mmCIF file of C-alpha atoms in Angstrom:
data_model
loop_
_atom_site.group_PDB
_atom_site.id
_atom_site.type_symbol
_atom_site.label_atom_id
_atom_site.label_comp_id
_atom_site.label_asym_id
_atom_site.label_seq_id
_atom_site.Cartn_x
_atom_site.Cartn_y
_atom_site.Cartn_z
ATOM 1 C CA MET A 1089 0.000 0.000 0.000
ATOM 2 C CA PRO A 1090 1.521 3.399 -0.958
ATOM 3 C CA ASN A 1091 2.615 5.680 1.842
ATOM 4 C CA ALA A 1092 0.750 8.915 2.575
ATOM 5 C CA THR A 1093 3.964 10.960 2.749
ATOM 6 C CA GLU A 1094 6.838 11.205 0.264
ATOM 7 C CA PRO A 1095 10.250 9.569 0.854
ATOM 8 C CA LYS A 1096 12.916 11.870 2.261
ATOM 9 C CA LEU A 1097 16.569 11.802 1.220
ATOM 10 C CA ILE A 1098 19.577 12.890 3.241
ATOM 11 C CA SER A 1099 23.217 12.719 2.198
ATOM 12 C CA GLY A 1100 26.606 12.668 3.847
ATOM 13 C CA ASN A 1101 29.706 14.114 2.193
ATOM 14 C CA SER A 1102 30.845 10.960 0.400
ATOM 15 C CA ASN A 1103 29.092 11.493 -2.948
ATOM 16 C CA ARG A 1104 26.879 14.585 -2.934
ATOM 17 C CA PRO A 1105 26.624 14.785 -6.755
ATOM 18 C CA LEU A 1106 25.094 11.285 -6.887
ATOM 19 C CA ALA A 1107 22.687 12.098 -4.031
ATOM 20 C CA THR A 1108 21.606 15.280 -5.824
ATOM 21 C CA ALA A 1109 21.130 13.365 -9.092
ATOM 22 C CA ILE A 1110 18.994 10.733 -7.332
ATOM 23 C CA ALA A 1111 16.854 13.462 -5.728
ATOM 24 C CA ARG A 1112 16.426 15.179 -9.116
ATOM 25 C CA ARG A 1113 15.433 11.900 -10.762
ATOM 26 C CA MET A 1114 12.919 11.083 -8.032
ATOM 27 C CA SER A 1115 11.458 14.587 -8.294
ATOM 28 C CA MET A 1116 10.886 13.973 -11.995
ATOM 29 C CA HIS A 1117 9.125 10.661 -11.276
ATOM 30 C CA ARG A 1118 6.923 12.065 -8.503
ATOM 31 C CA GLY A 1119 6.204 15.410 -10.126
ATOM 32 C CA ILE A 1120 7.154 17.317 -6.977
ATOM 33 C CA ASP A 1121 10.396 18.670 -5.520
ATOM 34 C CA LEU A 1122 12.137 15.945 -3.501
ATOM 35 C CA GLY A 1123 15.322 17.792 -2.612
ATOM 36 C CA LEU A 1124 17.804 16.570 -0.048
ATOM 37 C CA VAL A 1125 16.866 17.182 3.586
ATOM 38 C CA ASP A 1126 18.601 20.297 4.906
ATOM 39 C CA ALA A 1127 21.357 19.161 7.275
ATOM 40 C CA ARG A 1128 24.988 19.771 8.079
ATOM 41 C CA VAL A 1129 27.614 17.059 8.396
ATOM 42 C CA GLU A 1130 30.780 18.703 9.667
ATOM 43 C CA ARG A 1131 33.997 18.073 11.603
ATOM 44 C CA PHE A 1132 35.136 19.432 14.932
ATOM 45 C CA ASN A 1133 38.769 20.555 15.104
ATOM 46 C CA ASP A 1134 39.824 17.088 16.257
ATOM 47 C CA GLN A 1135 37.979 15.594 13.218
ATOM 48 C CA GLU A 1136 35.054 14.227 15.231
ATOM 49 C CA ILE A 1137 31.921 14.170 13.080
ATOM 50 C CA PHE A 1138 28.938 16.342 13.969
ATOM 51 C CA VAL A 1139 25.498 16.059 12.357
ATOM 52 C CA GLU A 1140 22.534 18.393 12.659
ATOM 53 C CA VAL A 1141 19.250 17.937 10.786
ATOM 54 C CA PHE A 1142 17.357 21.192 10.215
ATOM 55 C CA GLU A 1143 14.036 19.709 9.081
ATOM 56 C CA ASN A 1144 11.364 17.754 10.934
ATOM 57 C CA VAL A 1145 11.734 14.029 10.164
ATOM 58 C CA ARG A 1146 9.336 12.615 12.759
ATOM 59 C CA GLY A 1147 7.418 9.702 11.261
ATOM 60 C CA GLU A 1148 9.216 10.012 7.894
ATOM 61 C CA ASP A 1149 10.606 7.273 5.643
ATOM 62 C CA MET A 1150 14.269 8.311 5.490
ATOM 63 C CA PHE A 1151 16.932 7.262 2.976
ATOM 64 C CA ILE A 1152 20.598 8.042 3.736
ATOM 65 C CA ILE A 1153 22.708 8.177 0.557
ATOM 66 C CA GLN A 1154 26.306 7.504 1.539
ATOM 67 C CA PRO A 1155 28.874 5.262 -0.208
ATOM 68 C CA THR A 1156 31.542 4.097 2.252
ATOM 69 C CA SER A 1157 34.403 4.770 -0.154
ATOM 70 C CA ASN A 1158 37.753 6.484 0.487
ATOM 71 C CA PRO A 1159 38.145 7.722 3.206
ATOM 72 C CA ALA A 1160 36.203 4.626 4.225
ATOM 73 C CA ASN A 1161 36.362 5.148 7.987
ATOM 74 C CA ASP A 1162 35.156 8.765 7.836
ATOM 75 C CA ASN A 1163 32.337 7.966 5.449
ATOM 76 C CA LEU A 1164 31.224 4.959 7.468
ATOM 77 C CA MET A 1165 31.121 7.032 10.662
ATOM 78 C CA GLU A 1166 29.136 9.743 8.867
ATOM 79 C CA LEU A 1167 26.576 7.112 7.856
ATOM 80 C CA LEU A 1168 26.264 5.749 11.397
ATOM 81 C CA ILE A 1169 26.022 9.175 13.034
ATOM 82 C CA ILE A 1170 23.422 10.401 10.530
ATOM 83 C CA ALA A 1171 21.403 7.252 11.255
ATOM 84 C CA ASP A 1172 21.645 7.885 15.006
ATOM 85 C CA ALA A 1173 20.514 11.497 14.534
ATOM 86 C CA LEU A 1174 17.496 10.353 12.518
ATOM 87 C CA LYS A 1175 16.596 7.605 14.978
ATOM 88 C CA ARG A 1176 16.694 10.042 17.903
ATOM 89 C CA SER A 1177 14.524 12.399 15.836
ATOM 90 C CA SER A 1178 11.773 9.723 15.619
ATOM 91 C CA ALA A 1179 12.091 8.848 11.911
ATOM 92 C CA ALA A 1180 9.650 6.050 11.069
ATOM 93 C CA ARG A 1181 12.146 3.988 9.034
ATOM 94 C CA ILE A 1182 15.783 4.476 8.074
ATOM 95 C CA THR A 1183 17.220 2.919 4.922
ATOM 96 C CA ALA A 1184 20.934 3.156 4.131
ATOM 97 C CA VAL A 1185 21.602 3.612 0.412
ATOM 98 C CA ILE A 1186 25.230 2.518 0.081
ATOM 99 C CA PRO A 1187 26.130 2.488 -3.636
ATOM 100 C CA TYR A 1188 29.632 1.249 -2.777
ATOM 101 C CA PHE A 1189 29.916 -0.936 0.324
ATOM 102 C CA GLY A 1190 33.385 -0.537 1.839
ATOM 103 C CA TYR A 1191 35.160 -3.344 3.712
ATOM 104 C CA ALA A 1192 33.367 -5.868 1.467
ATOM 105 C CA ARG A 1193 36.668 -7.473 0.438
ATOM 106 C CA GLN A 1194 37.196 -8.639 4.019
ATOM 107 C CA ASP A 1195 34.304 -11.106 3.891
ATOM 108 C CA ARG A 1196 36.059 -14.223 5.218
ATOM 109 C CA ARG A 1197 39.135 -15.337 7.132
ATOM 110 C CA THR A 1198 41.808 -16.074 4.559
ATOM 111 C CA LYS A 1199 44.516 -16.591 7.189
ATOM 112 C CA ALA A 1200 44.719 -17.227 10.921
ATOM 113 C CA ARG A 1201 44.125 -14.260 13.253
ATOM 114 C CA THR A 1202 42.461 -12.005 10.651
ATOM 115 C CA PRO A 1203 39.108 -10.207 10.975
ATOM 116 C CA ILE A 1204 35.873 -10.516 9.025
ATOM 117 C CA SER A 1205 35.453 -6.768 8.774
ATOM 118 C CA ALA A 1206 32.383 -6.926 6.521
ATOM 119 C CA LYS A 1207 30.467 -8.683 9.311
ATOM 120 C CA LEU A 1208 31.630 -6.110 11.866
ATOM 121 C CA VAL A 1209 30.412 -3.270 9.611
ATOM 122 C CA ALA A 1210 27.075 -5.064 9.162
ATOM 123 C CA ASN A 1211 26.699 -5.227 12.951
ATOM 124 C CA LEU A 1212 27.521 -1.531 13.311
ATOM 125 C CA ILE A 1213 24.946 -0.603 10.685
ATOM 126 C CA ALA A 1214 22.233 -2.663 12.366
ATOM 127 C CA GLU A 1215 23.015 -1.214 15.808
ATOM 128 C CA SER A 1216 22.880 2.363 14.508
ATOM 129 C CA GLY A 1217 19.135 2.134 13.885
ATOM 130 C CA ILE A 1218 19.241 1.442 10.140
ATOM 131 C CA GLU A 1219 16.461 -0.987 9.210
ATOM 132 C CA ARG A 1220 17.243 -1.699 5.557
ATOM 133 C CA VAL A 1221 20.225 -1.500 3.195
ATOM 134 C CA LEU A 1222 20.236 -0.781 -0.534
ATOM 135 C CA THR A 1223 23.564 -1.318 -2.270
ATOM 136 C CA MET A 1224 25.071 -2.302 -5.629
ATOM 137 C CA ASP A 1225 27.321 -5.188 -6.654
ATOM 138 C CA LEU A 1226 28.604 -6.397 -3.306
ATOM 139 C CA HIS A 1227 32.073 -7.888 -3.634
ATOM 140 C CA ALA A 1228 30.631 -11.179 -2.369
ATOM 141 C CA THR A 1229 26.894 -11.868 -2.396
ATOM 142 C CA GLN A 1230 27.086 -13.792 0.896
ATOM 143 C CA ILE A 1231 27.617 -10.456 2.671
ATOM 144 C CA GLN A 1232 23.832 -10.076 2.509
ATOM 145 C CA GLY A 1233 23.706 -12.899 5.051
ATOM 146 C CA PHE A 1234 25.877 -10.906 7.479
ATOM 147 C CA PHE A 1235 22.908 -8.592 8.092
ATOM 148 C CA ASP A 1236 19.927 -9.392 10.296
ATOM 149 C CA LEU A 1237 17.860 -6.935 8.260
ATOM 150 C CA PRO A 1238 16.729 -6.738 4.606
ATOM 151 C CA VAL A 1239 19.460 -6.050 2.036
ATOM 152 C CA ASP A 1240 18.669 -5.196 -1.593
ATOM 153 C CA ASN A 1241 21.718 -5.728 -3.800
ATOM 154 C CA LEU A 1242 21.332 -4.088 -7.211
ATOM 155 C CA TYR A 1243 23.417 -5.177 -10.196
ATOM 156 C CA ALA A 1244 25.282 -2.978 -12.656
ATOM 157 C CA SER A 1245 25.278 -5.676 -15.355
ATOM 158 C CA PRO A 1246 21.841 -4.748 -16.823
ATOM 159 C CA VAL A 1247 23.059 -1.140 -17.178
ATOM 160 C CA PHE A 1248 26.345 -2.385 -18.665
ATOM 161 C CA ALA A 1249 24.404 -4.546 -21.122
ATOM 162 C CA LEU A 1250 22.464 -1.477 -22.286
ATOM 163 C CA ASP A 1251 25.747 0.430 -22.635
ATOM 164 C CA ILE A 1252 27.416 -2.339 -24.644
ATOM 165 C CA GLN A 1253 24.423 -2.647 -26.974
ATOM 166 C CA SER A 1254 24.455 1.123 -27.467
ATOM 167 C CA HIS A 1255 28.198 1.581 -28.057
ATOM 168 C CA PHE A 1256 29.428 -1.670 -29.647
ATOM 169 C CA GLY A 1257 26.923 -2.049 -32.496
ATOM 170 C CA ASP A 1258 27.390 -5.557 -33.948
ATOM 171 C CA LEU A 1259 28.057 -7.911 -31.017
ATOM 172 C CA SER A 1260 29.044 -10.957 -33.070
ATOM 173 C CA ASP A 1261 32.751 -10.586 -32.231
ATOM 174 C CA VAL A 1262 32.296 -9.541 -28.582
ATOM 175 C CA MET A 1263 33.501 -11.892 -25.837
ATOM 176 C CA VAL A 1264 32.992 -11.382 -22.104
ATOM 177 C CA ILE A 1265 36.033 -12.023 -19.898
ATOM 178 C CA SER A 1266 36.123 -12.851 -16.206
ATOM 179 C CA PRO A 1267 39.418 -11.559 -14.724
ATOM 180 C CA ASP A 1268 39.512 -14.467 -12.258
ATOM 181 C CA VAL A 1269 37.734 -17.720 -11.469
ATOM 182 C CA GLY A 1270 35.829 -16.094 -8.591
ATOM 183 C CA GLY A 1271 34.127 -13.638 -10.939
ATOM 184 C CA VAL A 1272 32.777 -16.214 -13.390
ATOM 185 C CA ALA A 1273 29.167 -15.922 -12.167
ATOM 186 C CA ARG A 1274 29.189 -12.129 -12.704
ATOM 187 C CA ALA A 1275 30.749 -12.490 -16.165
ATOM 188 C CA ARG A 1276 28.377 -15.296 -17.156
ATOM 189 C CA GLU A 1277 25.381 -13.136 -16.277
ATOM 190 C CA LEU A 1278 26.567 -10.301 -18.540
ATOM 191 C CA ALA A 1279 27.462 -12.768 -21.302
ATOM 192 C CA GLN A 1280 23.933 -14.195 -21.215
ATOM 193 C CA ARG A 1281 22.404 -10.700 -21.356
ATOM 194 C CA ILE A 1282 24.240 -9.815 -24.584
ATOM 195 C CA SER A 1283 24.367 -13.389 -25.988
ATOM 196 C CA ALA A 1284 28.170 -13.429 -26.043
ATOM 197 C CA PRO A 1285 30.683 -16.235 -25.323
ATOM 198 C CA LEU A 1286 32.715 -16.319 -22.118
ATOM 199 C CA ALA A 1287 36.421 -16.738 -21.346
ATOM 200 C CA ILE A 1288 38.418 -16.593 -18.124
ATOM 201 C CA VAL A 1289 41.779 -15.111 -17.172
ATOM 202 C CA ASP A 1290 43.179 -17.362 -14.465
ATOM 203 C CA LYS A 1291 45.488 -15.374 -12.198
ATOM 204 C CA ARG A 1292 47.755 -16.615 -9.453
ATOM 205 C CA ARG A 1293 49.003 -14.319 -6.718
ATOM 206 C CA GLU A 1294 52.151 -14.754 -4.670
ATOM 207 C CA LYS A 1295 50.961 -12.043 -2.256
ATOM 208 C CA ALA A 1296 48.151 -9.483 -2.050
ATOM 209 C CA GLY A 1297 48.301 -6.836 -4.769
ATOM 210 C CA GLU A 1298 50.793 -8.715 -6.945
ATOM 211 C CA VAL A 1299 49.918 -11.106 -9.778
ATOM 212 C CA ALA A 1300 52.525 -13.781 -10.477
ATOM 213 C CA GLU A 1301 51.017 -15.478 -13.533
ATOM 214 C CA MET A 1302 48.014 -15.162 -15.870
ATOM 215 C CA THR A 1303 46.564 -17.761 -18.227
ATOM 216 C CA VAL A 1304 43.678 -17.289 -20.658
ATOM 217 C CA ILE A 1305 41.101 -20.091 -20.605
ATOM 218 C CA GLY A 1306 39.234 -19.885 -23.931
ATOM 219 C CA ASP A 1307 39.956 -18.733 -27.487
ATOM 220 C CA VAL A 1308 39.943 -14.919 -27.726
ATOM 221 C CA THR A 1309 41.441 -14.696 -31.212
ATOM 222 C CA GLY A 1310 39.914 -11.829 -33.195
ATOM 223 C CA LYS A 1311 37.506 -10.941 -30.389
ATOM 224 C CA ARG A 1312 36.617 -7.602 -28.865
ATOM 225 C CA CYS A 1313 37.046 -8.571 -25.221
ATOM 226 C CA VAL A 1314 34.971 -7.042 -22.434
ATOM 227 C CA VAL A 1315 36.479 -7.601 -18.980
ATOM 228 C CA ILE A 1316 33.824 -7.400 -16.258
ATOM 229 C CA ASP A 1317 34.530 -7.037 -12.532
ATOM 230 C CA ASP A 1318 32.985 -5.434 -9.445
ATOM 231 C CA MET A 1319 35.749 -2.923 -8.781
ATOM 232 C CA CYS A 1320 38.899 -1.332 -10.160
ATOM 233 C CA ASP A 1321 41.306 -0.408 -7.357
ATOM 234 C CA THR A 1322 44.900 0.131 -8.468
ATOM 235 C CA ALA A 1323 44.184 -1.287 -11.982
ATOM 236 C CA GLY A 1324 47.334 -3.427 -11.957
ATOM 237 C CA THR A 1325 45.508 -6.716 -12.530
ATOM 238 C CA LEU A 1326 43.213 -5.161 -15.148
ATOM 239 C CA CYS A 1327 46.060 -3.703 -17.226
ATOM 240 C CA LYS A 1328 48.021 -6.950 -17.029
ATOM 241 C CA ALA A 1329 44.934 -8.922 -18.120
ATOM 242 C CA ALA A 1330 44.545 -6.635 -21.149
ATOM 243 C CA GLU A 1331 48.147 -7.318 -22.185
ATOM 244 C CA VAL A 1332 47.690 -11.088 -21.824
ATOM 245 C CA LEU A 1333 44.449 -11.049 -23.844
ATOM 246 C CA LEU A 1334 46.070 -9.086 -26.682
ATOM 247 C CA GLU A 1335 49.050 -11.463 -26.640
ATOM 248 C CA ASN A 1336 46.549 -14.298 -27.097
ATOM 249 C CA GLY A 1337 45.043 -12.742 -30.223
ATOM 250 C CA ALA A 1338 42.300 -10.416 -28.957
ATOM 251 C CA LYS A 1339 41.419 -7.559 -31.318
ATOM 252 C CA GLU A 1340 40.867 -5.009 -28.528
ATOM 253 C CA VAL A 1341 40.111 -4.994 -24.815
ATOM 254 C CA HIS A 1342 37.499 -2.969 -22.948
ATOM 255 C CA ALA A 1343 36.629 -3.106 -19.245
ATOM 256 C CA TYR A 1344 33.405 -2.607 -17.298
ATOM 257 C CA MET A 1345 33.854 -2.057 -13.573
ATOM 258 C CA SER A 1346 30.964 -1.473 -11.169
ATOM 259 C CA HIS A 1347 32.983 0.638 -8.730
ATOM 260 C CA GLY A 1348 35.841 2.944 -9.741
ATOM 261 C CA VAL A 1349 37.909 2.889 -6.554
ATOM 262 C CA MET A 1350 40.905 4.160 -8.563
ATOM 263 C CA SER A 1351 43.552 4.191 -5.852
ATOM 264 C CA GLY A 1352 47.154 5.334 -6.248
ATOM 265 C CA PRO A 1353 48.511 4.878 -9.793
ATOM 266 C CA ALA A 1354 45.242 3.530 -11.281
ATOM 267 C CA VAL A 1355 44.496 6.413 -13.663
ATOM 268 C CA GLU A 1356 48.090 6.616 -14.890
ATOM 269 C CA ARG A 1357 48.189 2.864 -15.460
ATOM 270 C CA ILE A 1358 44.941 2.924 -17.453
ATOM 271 C CA THR A 1359 46.144 5.907 -19.509
ATOM 272 C CA ASN A 1360 49.377 4.098 -20.439
ATOM 273 C CA SER A 1361 47.785 0.669 -20.863
ATOM 274 C CA THR A 1362 46.674 -1.272 -23.944
ATOM 275 C CA LEU A 1363 43.035 -0.974 -22.833
ATOM 276 C CA LYS A 1364 40.719 0.620 -25.392
ATOM 277 C CA SER A 1365 38.281 1.911 -22.761
ATOM 278 C CA VAL A 1366 37.268 1.497 -19.123
ATOM 279 C CA VAL A 1367 33.641 2.060 -18.100
ATOM 280 C CA ILE A 1368 32.808 2.674 -14.443
ATOM 281 C CA THR A 1369 29.712 3.843 -12.592
ATOM 282 C CA ASP A 1370 29.430 6.927 -10.398
ATOM 283 C CA SER A 1371 28.796 4.843 -7.250
ATOM 284 C CA ILE A 1372 32.038 6.466 -6.000
ATOM 285 C CA GLU A 1373 32.472 10.154 -6.749
ATOM 286 C CA PRO A 1374 35.116 10.319 -9.504
ATOM 287 C CA THR A 1375 38.190 12.457 -8.934
ATOM 288 C CA GLU A 1376 39.254 15.147 -11.398
ATOM 289 C CA SER A 1377 41.963 12.866 -12.796
ATOM 290 C CA VAL A 1378 39.360 10.165 -13.455
ATOM 291 C CA LYS A 1379 37.055 12.658 -15.197
ATOM 292 C CA LYS A 1380 39.900 13.917 -17.401
ATOM 293 C CA CYS A 1381 41.158 10.480 -18.431
ATOM 294 C CA GLU A 1382 40.164 9.942 -22.085
ATOM 295 C CA LYS A 1383 40.004 6.169 -21.690
ATOM 296 C CA ILE A 1384 37.560 6.249 -18.747
ATOM 297 C CA ARG A 1385 33.834 6.708 -19.261
ATOM 298 C CA ILE A 1386 31.327 7.043 -16.406
ATOM 299 C CA VAL A 1387 27.764 5.700 -16.574
ATOM 300 C CA PRO A 1388 25.135 7.097 -14.182
ATOM 301 C CA THR A 1389 23.522 5.046 -11.412
ATOM 302 C CA ALA A 1390 21.019 7.729 -10.330
ATOM 303 C CA PRO A 1391 18.206 6.309 -12.531
ATOM 304 C CA ILE A 1392 18.402 2.794 -11.063
ATOM 305 C CA PHE A 1393 18.881 3.983 -7.465
ATOM 306 C CA ALA A 1394 16.027 6.498 -7.739
ATOM 307 C CA GLN A 1395 13.659 3.797 -9.000
ATOM 308 C CA ALA A 1396 14.841 1.320 -6.341
ATOM 309 C CA ILE A 1397 14.239 3.874 -3.570
ATOM 310 C CA LEU A 1398 10.742 4.565 -4.905
ATOM 311 C CA ASN A 1399 10.025 0.816 -5.082
ATOM 312 C CA ILE A 1400 11.158 0.316 -1.476
ATOM 313 C CA TRP A 1401 9.127 3.307 -0.300
ATOM 314 C CA ASN A 1402 6.090 2.115 -2.256
ATOM 315 C CA GLY A 1403 6.419 -1.537 -1.197
ATOM 316 C CA THR A 1404 6.939 -2.876 -4.737
ATOM 317 C CA SER A 1405 9.532 -5.186 -6.258
ATOM 318 C CA VAL A 1406 13.191 -4.172 -6.376
ATOM 319 C CA SER A 1407 14.212 -7.321 -8.254
ATOM 320 C CA SER A 1408 12.293 -6.046 -11.297
ATOM 321 C CA LEU A 1409 15.289 -3.731 -11.813
ATOM 322 C CA PHE A 1410 17.508 -6.742 -12.542
ATOM 323 C CA ASP A 1411 15.936 -6.939 -16.016
ATOM 324 C CA GLN A 1412 17.350 -4.623 -18.684
ATOM 325 C CA ARG A 1413 13.914 -4.527 -20.342
ATOM 326 C CA THR A 1414 12.700 -2.775 -17.193
ATOM 327 C CA LEU A 1415 15.772 -0.550 -17.076
ATOM 328 C CA GLY A 1416 15.478 0.465 -20.744
ATOM 329 C CA PRO A 1417 12.689 3.024 -20.175
ATOM 330 C CA ILE A 1418 14.380 4.216 -16.964
ATOM 331 C CA TYR A 1419 17.559 4.963 -18.928
ATOM 332 C CA GLU A 1420 15.830 6.670 -21.858
ATOM 333 C CA GLY A 1421 17.884 9.700 -22.842
ATOM 334 C CA VAL A 1422 21.084 7.956 -21.714
ATOM 335 C CA TYR A 1423 20.940 5.099 -24.237
ATOM 336 C CA SER A 1424 19.030 4.837 -27.489
ATOM 337 C CA PRO A 1425 16.291 2.179 -27.287
ATOM 338 C CA LYS A 1426 17.012 -1.007 -29.235
#
């Protein structure tokens, strides 16, 4: 049953442009102004976070838009403190919209005496008063099970499929590549959406952050290869994979990454690499160097997040957004309909 009041959005400092774009998109859908709630999220001199909400939120359905990207600790604390402020202000329900979920790579114990930080963050979120989480492309889908509250995990692959169909034209020579064995399920899903074959780059690491050896499983000769992964951090593995694919006969290599973490030398590596293009979403606010890089293109996530928020608020299906036929009309104006 639809709610009597409209959803209300509030944003931390992590990705204000995305929050503003989501609010603008929702305003267009609802036909009324759904601007961000007036609030301040500031620092004391010792860098403690202070939040003050200037509007009445009693009994409101609140959505906090806050990726927990770099600086992850600051952005996570902003999210938790905003949630506490809303809870103490008698908000009816608090949903955390976390386009990029930080600490997701620490989802299991790979060695003795190491933490499962993703579970710890899930506990913190639940204790802060947040009742629901909306995110995109978790590093590992089992992280949903770390929460004792509903988690809606959106996928970038339907949006990527629309982008590929719009920019690649004839897809007969396109092949989807998984950069490792662990990402096969993600790559297979995209391959099925665009009716393309699948290959795998098997990588072996001697230690974290360093790739010792790469082997291509599958025939990529004469193919336009599309590497798909959930994040691009330092881009070392991605650039190396592109070289290996070209050495094995690929015509050109493109990459689609859900989250452009882009740490350290990532942009420089991509600029100097053999990659034809790298497509990322705006789940993490891109830096100026990312925006200026000619090889990097950014696709918007505001349309899918705006619709997901409205579906949650209205009590309708979020999983309908997993289908690119549903996303097509939502992304009209971004991609030409096929």
